[in-house]
Amino acid sequence: MSTINTTIHVGDDSAGVIAGLLSRFTKGQRVRVALTDEPSAPVQVPSLAEFTARIDAARQKLPPSPWTTTEEAMRDLREGERD
């Protein structure tokens, strides 16, 4: 079983593109074709600077941590396990 997934722009040569995809299969073979429309504008991926700014903003909204270092946090957690 072969599967081909592709995204094409509908235009003058759309039929040719689809015919090209179908030509990969043996003549007389049965294939299933499913067509769905895609959003016209791709999802914008934030730049590294935007991503970092979002993370910083989220961190500022969090309540302050009772620990200043990882070592302090681990020590308190280990003490809680002993109780």
PDB file of N, CA, C and O in Angstrom:
ATOM      1  N   MET A   1       0.845  -1.170   0.000  1.00  0.00           N
ATOM      2  CA  MET A   1       0.000   0.000   0.000  1.00  0.00           C
ATOM      3  C   MET A   1       0.894   1.238   0.000  1.00  0.00           C
ATOM      4  O   MET A   1       1.799   1.357   0.801  1.00  0.00           O
ATOM      5  N   SER A   2       0.641   2.156  -0.900  1.00  0.00           N
ATOM      6  CA  SER A   2       1.388   3.402  -0.993  1.00  0.00           C
ATOM      7  C   SER A   2       0.497   4.565  -0.607  1.00  0.00           C
ATOM      8  O   SER A   2      -0.700   4.562  -0.896  1.00  0.00           O
ATOM      9  N   THR A   3       1.083   5.550   0.027  1.00  0.00           N
ATOM     10  CA  THR A   3       0.347   6.742   0.399  1.00  0.00           C
ATOM     11  C   THR A   3       1.131   7.953  -0.060  1.00  0.00           C
ATOM     12  O   THR A   3       2.347   8.022   0.146  1.00  0.00           O
ATOM     13  N   ILE A   4       0.458   8.895  -0.662  1.00  0.00           N
ATOM     14  CA  ILE A   4       1.071  10.141  -1.088  1.00  0.00           C
ATOM     15  C   ILE A   4       0.278  11.272  -0.459  1.00  0.00           C
ATOM     16  O   ILE A   4      -0.940  11.361  -0.631  1.00  0.00           O
ATOM     17  N   ASN A   5       0.945  12.128   0.258  1.00  0.00           N
ATOM     18  CA  ASN A   5       0.321  13.322   0.835  1.00  0.00           C
ATOM     19  C   ASN A   5       1.012  14.532   0.242  1.00  0.00           C
ATOM     20  O   ASN A   5       2.241  14.596   0.224  1.00  0.00           O
ATOM     21  N   THR A   6       0.248  15.484  -0.223  1.00  0.00           N
ATOM     22  CA  THR A   6       0.829  16.703  -0.768  1.00  0.00           C
ATOM     23  C   THR A   6      -0.158  17.843  -0.646  1.00  0.00           C
ATOM     24  O   THR A   6      -1.370  17.621  -0.514  1.00  0.00           O
ATOM     25  N   THR A   7       0.347  19.048  -0.669  1.00  0.00           N
ATOM     26  CA  THR A   7      -0.486  20.243  -0.670  1.00  0.00           C
ATOM     27  C   THR A   7      -0.193  20.988  -1.961  1.00  0.00           C
ATOM     28  O   THR A   7       0.964  21.224  -2.287  1.00  0.00           O
ATOM     29  N   ILE A   8      -1.237  21.326  -2.687  1.00  0.00           N
ATOM     30  CA  ILE A   8      -1.061  22.054  -3.938  1.00  0.00           C
ATOM     31  C   ILE A   8      -1.914  23.308  -3.902  1.00  0.00           C
ATOM     32  O   ILE A   8      -2.886  23.401  -3.149  1.00  0.00           O
ATOM     33  N   HIS A   9      -1.531  24.278  -4.702  1.00  0.00           N
ATOM     34  CA  HIS A   9      -2.331  25.486  -4.886  1.00  0.00           C
ATOM     35  C   HIS A   9      -3.214  25.276  -6.107  1.00  0.00           C
ATOM     36  O   HIS A   9      -2.722  24.868  -7.168  1.00  0.00           O
ATOM     37  N   VAL A  10      -4.503  25.532  -5.976  1.00  0.00           N
ATOM     38  CA  VAL A  10      -5.423  25.359  -7.093  1.00  0.00           C
ATOM     39  C   VAL A  10      -5.120  26.449  -8.115  1.00  0.00           C
ATOM     40  O   VAL A  10      -5.046  27.633  -7.779  1.00  0.00           O
ATOM     41  N   GLY A  11      -4.907  26.011  -9.331  1.00  0.00           N
ATOM     42  CA  GLY A  11      -4.579  26.952 -10.396  1.00  0.00           C
ATOM     43  C   GLY A  11      -4.735  26.285 -11.740  1.00  0.00           C
ATOM     44  O   GLY A  11      -5.377  25.234 -11.866  1.00  0.00           O
ATOM     45  N   ASP A  12      -4.128  26.887 -12.739  1.00  0.00           N
ATOM     46  CA  ASP A  12      -4.266  26.388 -14.104  1.00  0.00           C
ATOM     47  C   ASP A  12      -3.725  24.978 -14.270  1.00  0.00           C
ATOM     48  O   ASP A  12      -4.234  24.210 -15.079  1.00  0.00           O
ATOM     49  N   ASP A  13      -2.692  24.599 -13.533  1.00  0.00           N
ATOM     50  CA  ASP A  13      -2.058  23.294 -13.729  1.00  0.00           C
ATOM     51  C   ASP A  13      -2.445  22.277 -12.655  1.00  0.00           C
ATOM     52  O   ASP A  13      -1.796  21.256 -12.499  1.00  0.00           O
ATOM     53  N   SER A  14      -3.499  22.543 -11.878  1.00  0.00           N
ATOM     54  CA  SER A  14      -3.897  21.620 -10.800  1.00  0.00           C
ATOM     55  C   SER A  14      -4.183  20.223 -11.320  1.00  0.00           C
ATOM     56  O   SER A  14      -3.765  19.230 -10.728  1.00  0.00           O
ATOM     57  N   ALA A  15      -4.891  20.144 -12.432  1.00  0.00           N
ATOM     58  CA  ALA A  15      -5.215  18.827 -12.995  1.00  0.00           C
ATOM     59  C   ALA A  15      -3.937  18.093 -13.397  1.00  0.00           C
ATOM     60  O   ALA A  15      -3.821  16.873 -13.205  1.00  0.00           O
ATOM     61  N   GLY A  16      -2.975  18.817 -13.919  1.00  0.00           N
ATOM     62  CA  GLY A  16      -1.695  18.206 -14.293  1.00  0.00           C
ATOM     63  C   GLY A  16      -0.931  17.698 -13.086  1.00  0.00           C
ATOM     64  O   GLY A  16      -0.306  16.634 -13.133  1.00  0.00           O
ATOM     65  N   VAL A  17      -0.979  18.451 -11.991  1.00  0.00           N
ATOM     66  CA  VAL A  17      -0.302  18.022 -10.763  1.00  0.00           C
ATOM     67  C   VAL A  17      -0.943  16.747 -10.235  1.00  0.00           C
ATOM     68  O   VAL A  17      -0.260  15.787  -9.870  1.00  0.00           O
ATOM     69  N   ILE A  18      -2.270  16.702 -10.225  1.00  0.00           N
ATOM     70  CA  ILE A  18      -2.976  15.509  -9.744  1.00  0.00           C
ATOM     71  C   ILE A  18      -2.702  14.326 -10.659  1.00  0.00           C
ATOM     72  O   ILE A  18      -2.465  13.205 -10.204  1.00  0.00           O
ATOM     73  N   ALA A  19      -2.690  14.564 -11.964  1.00  0.00           N
ATOM     74  CA  ALA A  19      -2.372  13.490 -12.912  1.00  0.00           C
ATOM     75  C   ALA A  19      -0.965  12.970 -12.668  1.00  0.00           C
ATOM     76  O   ALA A  19      -0.710  11.754 -12.735  1.00  0.00           O
ATOM     77  N   GLY A  20      -0.040  13.859 -12.354  1.00  0.00           N
ATOM     78  CA  GLY A  20       1.326  13.439 -12.050  1.00  0.00           C
ATOM     79  C   GLY A  20       1.392  12.573 -10.804  1.00  0.00           C
ATOM     80  O   GLY A  20       2.151  11.601 -10.749  1.00  0.00           O
ATOM     81  N   LEU A  21       0.599  12.918  -9.803  1.00  0.00           N
ATOM     82  CA  LEU A  21       0.563  12.109  -8.584  1.00  0.00           C
ATOM     83  C   LEU A  21      -0.006  10.723  -8.874  1.00  0.00           C
ATOM     84  O   LEU A  21       0.500   9.711  -8.381  1.00  0.00           O
ATOM     85  N   LEU A  22      -1.056  10.686  -9.694  1.00  0.00           N
ATOM     86  CA  LEU A  22      -1.685   9.401 -10.020  1.00  0.00           C
ATOM     87  C   LEU A  22      -0.797   8.541 -10.912  1.00  0.00           C
ATOM     88  O   LEU A  22      -0.902   7.317 -10.897  1.00  0.00           O
ATOM     89  N   SER A  23       0.097   9.168 -11.663  1.00  0.00           N
ATOM     90  CA  SER A  23       0.953   8.400 -12.574  1.00  0.00           C
ATOM     91  C   SER A  23       1.932   7.506 -11.814  1.00  0.00           C
ATOM     92  O   SER A  23       2.526   6.603 -12.399  1.00  0.00           O
ATOM     93  N   ARG A  24       2.086   7.737 -10.524  1.00  0.00           N
ATOM     94  CA  ARG A  24       2.983   6.892  -9.713  1.00  0.00           C
ATOM     95  C   ARG A  24       2.381   5.516  -9.446  1.00  0.00           C
ATOM     96  O   ARG A  24       3.072   4.611  -9.003  1.00  0.00           O
ATOM     97  N   PHE A  25       1.083   5.372  -9.713  1.00  0.00           N
ATOM     98  CA  PHE A  25       0.402   4.100  -9.492  1.00  0.00           C
ATOM     99  C   PHE A  25       0.268   3.349 -10.813  1.00  0.00           C
ATOM    100  O   PHE A  25       0.219   3.956 -11.889  1.00  0.00           O
ATOM    101  N   THR A  26       0.174   2.033 -10.724  1.00  0.00           N
ATOM    102  CA  THR A  26       0.029   1.188 -11.902  1.00  0.00           C
ATOM    103  C   THR A  26      -1.324   1.424 -12.561  1.00  0.00           C
ATOM    104  O   THR A  26      -2.344   1.541 -11.875  1.00  0.00           O
ATOM    105  N   LYS A  27      -1.337   1.489 -13.896  1.00  0.00           N
ATOM    106  CA  LYS A  27      -2.583   1.690 -14.638  1.00  0.00           C
ATOM    107  C   LYS A  27      -3.563   0.564 -14.302  1.00  0.00           C
ATOM    108  O   LYS A  27      -3.187  -0.604 -14.263  1.00  0.00           O
ATOM    109  N   GLY A  28      -4.804   0.920 -14.026  1.00  0.00           N
ATOM    110  CA  GLY A  28      -5.829  -0.047 -13.667  1.00  0.00           C
ATOM    111  C   GLY A  28      -5.952  -0.273 -12.166  1.00  0.00           C
ATOM    112  O   GLY A  28      -6.902  -0.897 -11.703  1.00  0.00           O
ATOM    113  N   GLN A  29      -4.991   0.215 -11.409  1.00  0.00           N
ATOM    114  CA  GLN A  29      -5.016   0.056  -9.948  1.00  0.00           C
ATOM    115  C   GLN A  29      -6.078   0.985  -9.367  1.00  0.00           C
ATOM    116  O   GLN A  29      -6.303   2.088  -9.863  1.00  0.00           O
ATOM    117  N   ARG A  30      -6.739   0.545  -8.303  1.00  0.00           N
ATOM    118  CA  ARG A  30      -7.726   1.384  -7.615  1.00  0.00           C
ATOM    119  C   ARG A  30      -7.020   2.214  -6.565  1.00  0.00           C
ATOM    120  O   ARG A  30      -6.188   1.710  -5.811  1.00  0.00           O
ATOM    121  N   VAL A  31      -7.340   3.491  -6.509  1.00  0.00           N
ATOM    122  CA  VAL A  31      -6.771   4.390  -5.509  1.00  0.00           C
ATOM    123  C   VAL A  31      -7.899   5.203  -4.882  1.00  0.00           C
ATOM    124  O   VAL A  31      -8.942   5.420  -5.489  1.00  0.00           O
ATOM    125  N   ARG A  32      -7.684   5.635  -3.675  1.00  0.00           N
ATOM    126  CA  ARG A  32      -8.631   6.515  -2.995  1.00  0.00           C
ATOM    127  C   ARG A  32      -8.017   7.913  -2.975  1.00  0.00           C
ATOM    128  O   ARG A  32      -6.886   8.093  -2.564  1.00  0.00           O
ATOM    129  N   VAL A  33      -8.787   8.881  -3.411  1.00  0.00           N
ATOM    130  CA  VAL A  33      -8.329  10.269  -3.447  1.00  0.00           C
ATOM    131  C   VAL A  33      -9.223  11.068  -2.504  1.00  0.00           C
ATOM    132  O   VAL A  33     -10.448  11.024  -2.625  1.00  0.00           O
ATOM    133  N   ALA A  34      -8.616  11.783  -1.572  1.00  0.00           N
ATOM    134  CA  ALA A  34      -9.367  12.634  -0.645  1.00  0.00           C
ATOM    135  C   ALA A  34      -8.833  14.054  -0.780  1.00  0.00           C
ATOM    136  O   ALA A  34      -7.628  14.288  -0.665  1.00  0.00           O
ATOM    137  N   LEU A  35      -9.704  14.982  -1.039  1.00  0.00           N
ATOM    138  CA  LEU A  35      -9.322  16.382  -1.192  1.00  0.00           C
ATOM    139  C   LEU A  35      -9.922  17.192  -0.052  1.00  0.00           C
ATOM    140  O   LEU A  35     -11.110  17.090   0.229  1.00  0.00           O
ATOM    141  N   THR A  36      -9.114  17.979   0.598  1.00  0.00           N
ATOM    142  CA  THR A  36      -9.586  18.876   1.652  1.00  0.00           C
ATOM    143  C   THR A  36      -8.958  20.238   1.425  1.00  0.00           C
ATOM    144  O   THR A  36      -7.859  20.346   0.883  1.00  0.00           O
ATOM    145  N   ASP A  37      -9.665  21.266   1.848  1.00  0.00           N
ATOM    146  CA  ASP A  37      -9.081  22.594   1.688  1.00  0.00           C
ATOM    147  C   ASP A  37      -8.269  22.957   2.915  1.00  0.00           C
ATOM    148  O   ASP A  37      -8.585  22.594   4.037  1.00  0.00           O
ATOM    149  N   GLU A  38      -7.186  23.656   2.667  1.00  0.00           N
ATOM    150  CA  GLU A  38      -6.257  24.078   3.708  1.00  0.00           C
ATOM    151  C   GLU A  38      -6.499  25.554   4.015  1.00  0.00           C
ATOM    152  O   GLU A  38      -6.961  26.303   3.150  1.00  0.00           O
ATOM    153  N   PRO A  39      -6.156  25.987   5.212  1.00  0.00           N
ATOM    154  CA  PRO A  39      -6.254  27.426   5.492  1.00  0.00           C
ATOM    155  C   PRO A  39      -5.364  28.195   4.518  1.00  0.00           C
ATOM    156  O   PRO A  39      -4.274  27.751   4.177  1.00  0.00           O
ATOM    157  N   SER A  40      -5.840  29.344   4.066  1.00  0.00           N
ATOM    158  CA  SER A  40      -5.095  30.090   3.062  1.00  0.00           C
ATOM    159  C   SER A  40      -3.806  30.685   3.611  1.00  0.00           C
ATOM    160  O   SER A  40      -2.818  30.793   2.906  1.00  0.00           O
ATOM    161  N   ALA A  41      -3.805  31.071   4.863  1.00  0.00           N
ATOM    162  CA  ALA A  41      -2.598  31.645   5.455  1.00  0.00           C
ATOM    163  C   ALA A  41      -1.988  30.640   6.423  1.00  0.00           C
ATOM    164  O   ALA A  41      -2.664  30.152   7.322  1.00  0.00           O
ATOM    165  N   PRO A  42      -0.718  30.306   6.241  1.00  0.00           N
ATOM    166  CA  PRO A  42      -0.093  29.367   7.172  1.00  0.00           C
ATOM    167  C   PRO A  42       0.009  29.980   8.565  1.00  0.00           C
ATOM    168  O   PRO A  42       0.053  31.204   8.728  1.00  0.00           O
ATOM    169  N   VAL A  43       0.029  29.128   9.550  1.00  0.00           N
ATOM    170  CA  VAL A  43       0.161  29.575  10.936  1.00  0.00           C
ATOM    171  C   VAL A  43       1.536  30.226  11.104  1.00  0.00           C
ATOM    172  O   VAL A  43       2.553  29.658  10.701  1.00  0.00           O
ATOM    173  N   GLN A  44       1.531  31.411  11.649  1.00  0.00           N
ATOM    174  CA  GLN A  44       2.783  32.130  11.837  1.00  0.00           C
ATOM    175  C   GLN A  44       3.524  31.589  13.052  1.00  0.00           C
ATOM    176  O   GLN A  44       2.969  31.516  14.145  1.00  0.00           O
ATOM    177  N   VAL A  45       4.755  31.215  12.851  1.00  0.00           N
ATOM    178  CA  VAL A  45       5.601  30.718  13.930  1.00  0.00           C
ATOM    179  C   VAL A  45       6.363  31.909  14.489  1.00  0.00           C
ATOM    180  O   VAL A  45       6.975  32.665  13.730  1.00  0.00           O
ATOM    181  N   PRO A  46       6.315  32.117  15.810  1.00  0.00           N
ATOM    182  CA  PRO A  46       7.012  33.281  16.361  1.00  0.00           C
ATOM    183  C   PRO A  46       8.526  33.136  16.218  1.00  0.00           C
ATOM    184  O   PRO A  46       9.064  32.031  16.225  1.00  0.00           O
ATOM    185  N   SER A  47       9.181  34.270  16.115  1.00  0.00           N
ATOM    186  CA  SER A  47      10.643  34.257  16.077  1.00  0.00           C
ATOM    187  C   SER A  47      11.158  33.883  17.469  1.00  0.00           C
ATOM    188  O   SER A  47      10.408  33.861  18.446  1.00  0.00           O
ATOM    189  N   LEU A  48      12.443  33.606  17.556  1.00  0.00           N
ATOM    190  CA  LEU A  48      13.033  33.242  18.841  1.00  0.00           C
ATOM    191  C   LEU A  48      12.872  34.374  19.849  1.00  0.00           C
ATOM    192  O   LEU A  48      12.550  34.141  21.017  1.00  0.00           O
ATOM    193  N   ALA A  49      13.029  35.606  19.397  1.00  0.00           N
ATOM    194  CA  ALA A  49      12.887  36.753  20.301  1.00  0.00           C
ATOM    195  C   ALA A  49      11.452  36.863  20.814  1.00  0.00           C
ATOM    196  O   ALA A  49      11.225  37.105  22.010  1.00  0.00           O
ATOM    197  N   GLU A  50      10.454  36.665  19.930  1.00  0.00           N
ATOM    198  CA  GLU A  50       9.054  36.713  20.349  1.00  0.00           C
ATOM    199  C   GLU A  50       8.738  35.584  21.319  1.00  0.00           C
ATOM    200  O   GLU A  50       8.044  35.787  22.322  1.00  0.00           O
ATOM    201  N   PHE A  51       9.251  34.391  21.025  1.00  0.00           N
ATOM    202  CA  PHE A  51       9.023  33.241  21.899  1.00  0.00           C
ATOM    203  C   PHE A  51       9.611  33.496  23.287  1.00  0.00           C
ATOM    204  O   PHE A  51       8.965  33.270  24.305  1.00  0.00           O
ATOM    205  N   THR A  52      10.837  33.998  23.320  1.00  0.00           N
ATOM    206  CA  THR A  52      11.497  34.296  24.592  1.00  0.00           C
ATOM    207  C   THR A  52      10.721  35.354  25.370  1.00  0.00           C
ATOM    208  O   THR A  52      10.557  35.249  26.588  1.00  0.00           O
ATOM    209  N   ALA A  53      10.214  36.361  24.673  1.00  0.00           N
ATOM    210  CA  ALA A  53       9.433  37.412  25.334  1.00  0.00           C
ATOM    211  C   ALA A  53       8.151  36.831  25.923  1.00  0.00           C
ATOM    212  O   ALA A  53       7.747  37.199  27.034  1.00  0.00           O
ATOM    213  N   ARG A  54       7.498  35.911  25.222  1.00  0.00           N
ATOM    214  CA  ARG A  54       6.282  35.281  25.737  1.00  0.00           C
ATOM    215  C   ARG A  54       6.579  34.449  26.979  1.00  0.00           C
ATOM    216  O   ARG A  54       5.802  34.455  27.940  1.00  0.00           O
ATOM    217  N   ILE A  55       7.689  33.720  26.958  1.00  0.00           N
ATOM    218  CA  ILE A  55       8.081  32.917  28.125  1.00  0.00           C
ATOM    219  C   ILE A  55       8.364  33.824  29.316  1.00  0.00           C
ATOM    220  O   ILE A  55       7.926  33.555  30.443  1.00  0.00           O
ATOM    221  N   ASP A  56       9.095  34.913  29.092  1.00  0.00           N
ATOM    222  CA  ASP A  56       9.390  35.862  30.174  1.00  0.00           C
ATOM    223  C   ASP A  56       8.113  36.457  30.751  1.00  0.00           C
ATOM    224  O   ASP A  56       7.971  36.587  31.972  1.00  0.00           O
ATOM    225  N   ALA A  57       7.157  36.806  29.889  1.00  0.00           N
ATOM    226  CA  ALA A  57       5.885  37.372  30.359  1.00  0.00           C
ATOM    227  C   ALA A  57       5.119  36.342  31.182  1.00  0.00           C
ATOM    228  O   ALA A  57       4.535  36.676  32.223  1.00  0.00           O
ATOM    229  N   ALA A  58       5.126  35.085  30.756  1.00  0.00           N
ATOM    230  CA  ALA A  58       4.433  34.031  31.509  1.00  0.00           C
ATOM    231  C   ALA A  58       5.095  33.817  32.865  1.00  0.00           C
ATOM    232  O   ALA A  58       4.410  33.628  33.879  1.00  0.00           O
ATOM    233  N   ARG A  59       6.415  33.842  32.895  1.00  0.00           N
ATOM    234  CA  ARG A  59       7.130  33.660  34.171  1.00  0.00           C
ATOM    235  C   ARG A  59       6.826  34.782  35.147  1.00  0.00           C
ATOM    236  O   ARG A  59       6.745  34.564  36.349  1.00  0.00           O
ATOM    237  N   GLN A  60       6.662  35.998  34.647  1.00  0.00           N
ATOM    238  CA  GLN A  60       6.374  37.130  35.525  1.00  0.00           C
ATOM    239  C   GLN A  60       4.986  37.022  36.149  1.00  0.00           C
ATOM    240  O   GLN A  60       4.737  37.567  37.218  1.00  0.00           O
ATOM    241  N   LYS A  61       4.075  36.311  35.497  1.00  0.00           N
ATOM    242  CA  LYS A  61       2.721  36.146  36.025  1.00  0.00           C
ATOM    243  C   LYS A  61       2.652  35.084  37.118  1.00  0.00           C
ATOM    244  O   LYS A  61       1.678  35.031  37.861  1.00  0.00           O
ATOM    245  N   LEU A  62       3.659  34.240  37.202  1.00  0.00           N
ATOM    246  CA  LEU A  62       3.674  33.184  38.216  1.00  0.00           C
ATOM    247  C   LEU A  62       3.992  33.767  39.588  1.00  0.00           C
ATOM    248  O   LEU A  62       4.751  34.729  39.706  1.00  0.00           O
ATOM    249  N   PRO A  63       3.467  33.159  40.646  1.00  0.00           N
ATOM    250  CA  PRO A  63       3.850  33.613  41.986  1.00  0.00           C
ATOM    251  C   PRO A  63       5.324  33.274  42.238  1.00  0.00           C
ATOM    252  O   PRO A  63       5.856  32.329  41.660  1.00  0.00           O
ATOM    253  N   PRO A  64       5.995  34.038  43.080  1.00  0.00           N
ATOM    254  CA  PRO A  64       7.408  33.769  43.339  1.00  0.00           C
ATOM    255  C   PRO A  64       7.603  32.398  43.998  1.00  0.00           C
ATOM    256  O   PRO A  64       6.772  31.933  44.764  1.00  0.00           O
ATOM    257  N   SER A  65       8.705  31.775  43.676  1.00  0.00           N
ATOM    258  CA  SER A  65       9.017  30.458  44.227  1.00  0.00           C
ATOM    259  C   SER A  65       9.566  30.605  45.645  1.00  0.00           C
ATOM    260  O   SER A  65      10.298  31.557  45.941  1.00  0.00           O
ATOM    261  N   PRO A  66       9.250  29.670  46.533  1.00  0.00           N
ATOM    262  CA  PRO A  66       9.798  29.740  47.886  1.00  0.00           C
ATOM    263  C   PRO A  66      11.289  29.386  47.918  1.00  0.00           C
ATOM    264  O   PRO A  66      11.947  29.604  48.920  1.00  0.00           O
ATOM    265  N   TRP A  67      11.827  28.857  46.849  1.00  0.00           N
ATOM    266  CA  TRP A  67      13.231  28.460  46.798  1.00  0.00           C
ATOM    267  C   TRP A  67      13.999  29.351  45.835  1.00  0.00           C
ATOM    268  O   TRP A  67      13.475  29.811  44.830  1.00  0.00           O
ATOM    269  N   THR A  68      15.261  29.582  46.141  1.00  0.00           N
ATOM    270  CA  THR A  68      16.091  30.374  45.241  1.00  0.00           C
ATOM    271  C   THR A  68      16.994  29.485  44.391  1.00  0.00           C
ATOM    272  O   THR A  68      17.475  29.924  43.357  1.00  0.00           O
ATOM    273  N   THR A  69      17.222  28.249  44.834  1.00  0.00           N
ATOM    274  CA  THR A  69      18.065  27.345  44.055  1.00  0.00           C
ATOM    275  C   THR A  69      17.389  25.983  43.957  1.00  0.00           C
ATOM    276  O   THR A  69      16.512  25.641  44.756  1.00  0.00           O
ATOM    277  N   THR A  70      17.833  25.215  43.004  1.00  0.00           N
ATOM    278  CA  THR A  70      17.334  23.852  42.854  1.00  0.00           C
ATOM    279  C   THR A  70      17.724  23.009  44.057  1.00  0.00           C
ATOM    280  O   THR A  70      16.956  22.165  44.517  1.00  0.00           O
ATOM    281  N   GLU A  71      18.899  23.257  44.587  1.00  0.00           N
ATOM    282  CA  GLU A  71      19.370  22.502  45.753  1.00  0.00           C
ATOM    283  C   GLU A  71      18.415  22.683  46.937  1.00  0.00           C
ATOM    284  O   GLU A  71      18.073  21.714  47.618  1.00  0.00           O
ATOM    285  N   GLU A  72      17.970  23.908  47.184  1.00  0.00           N
ATOM    286  CA  GLU A  72      17.028  24.158  48.284  1.00  0.00           C
ATOM    287  C   GLU A  72      15.713  23.411  48.045  1.00  0.00           C
ATOM    288  O   GLU A  72      15.153  22.816  48.971  1.00  0.00           O
ATOM    289  N   ALA A  73      15.225  23.455  46.825  1.00  0.00           N
ATOM    290  CA  ALA A  73      13.968  22.774  46.513  1.00  0.00           C
ATOM    291  C   ALA A  73      14.101  21.272  46.730  1.00  0.00           C
ATOM    292  O   ALA A  73      13.229  20.646  47.337  1.00  0.00           O
ATOM    293  N   MET A  74      15.184  20.678  46.248  1.00  0.00           N
ATOM    294  CA  MET A  74      15.384  19.239  46.404  1.00  0.00           C
ATOM    295  C   MET A  74      15.525  18.855  47.878  1.00  0.00           C
ATOM    296  O   MET A  74      15.012  17.833  48.312  1.00  0.00           O
ATOM    297  N   ARG A  75      16.202  19.665  48.662  1.00  0.00           N
ATOM    298  CA  ARG A  75      16.362  19.390  50.094  1.00  0.00           C
ATOM    299  C   ARG A  75      14.998  19.383  50.784  1.00  0.00           C
ATOM    300  O   ARG A  75      14.682  18.472  51.546  1.00  0.00           O
ATOM    301  N   ASP A  76      14.154  20.387  50.483  1.00  0.00           N
ATOM    302  CA  ASP A  76      12.824  20.429  51.086  1.00  0.00           C
ATOM    303  C   ASP A  76      11.975  19.238  50.645  1.00  0.00           C
ATOM    304  O   ASP A  76      11.224  18.669  51.438  1.00  0.00           O
ATOM    305  N   LEU A  77      12.080  18.860  49.380  1.00  0.00           N
ATOM    306  CA  LEU A  77      11.311  17.720  48.890  1.00  0.00           C
ATOM    307  C   LEU A  77      11.759  16.423  49.554  1.00  0.00           C
ATOM    308  O   LEU A  77      10.939  15.574  49.904  1.00  0.00           O
ATOM    309  N   ARG A  78      13.058  16.266  49.724  1.00  0.00           N
ATOM    310  CA  ARG A  78      13.556  15.048  50.384  1.00  0.00           C
ATOM    311  C   ARG A  78      13.117  14.987  51.836  1.00  0.00           C
ATOM    312  O   ARG A  78      12.777  13.938  52.342  1.00  0.00           O
ATOM    313  N   GLU A  79      13.097  16.138  52.516  1.00  0.00           N
ATOM    314  CA  GLU A  79      12.628  16.172  53.896  1.00  0.00           C
ATOM    315  C   GLU A  79      11.155  15.804  53.960  1.00  0.00           C
ATOM    316  O   GLU A  79      10.734  15.123  54.875  1.00  0.00           O
ATOM    317  N   GLY A  80      10.376  16.232  52.972  1.00  0.00           N
ATOM    318  CA  GLY A  80       8.963  15.882  52.934  1.00  0.00           C
ATOM    319  C   GLY A  80       8.747  14.392  52.734  1.00  0.00           C
ATOM    320  O   GLY A  80       7.771  13.820  53.230  1.00  0.00           O
ATOM    321  N   GLU A  81       9.656  13.703  52.019  1.00  0.00           N
ATOM    322  CA  GLU A  81       9.536  12.262  51.817  1.00  0.00           C
ATOM    323  C   GLU A  81       9.794  11.488  53.115  1.00  0.00           C
ATOM    324  O   GLU A  81       9.236  10.430  53.331  1.00  0.00           O
ATOM    325  N   ARG A  82      10.633  12.024  53.966  1.00  0.00           N
ATOM    326  CA  ARG A  82      10.976  11.331  55.221  1.00  0.00           C
ATOM    327  C   ARG A  82       9.840  11.416  56.232  1.00  0.00           C
ATOM    328  O   ARG A  82       9.727  10.580  57.115  1.00  0.00           O
ATOM    329  N   ASP A  83       9.026  12.466  56.138  1.00  0.00           N
ATOM    330  CA  ASP A  83       7.963  12.647  57.147  1.00  0.00           C
ATOM    331  C   ASP A  83       6.837  11.684  56.984  1.00  0.00           C
ATOM    332  O   ASP A  83       6.533  10.997  56.188  1.00  0.00           O
TER     333      ASP A  83
END
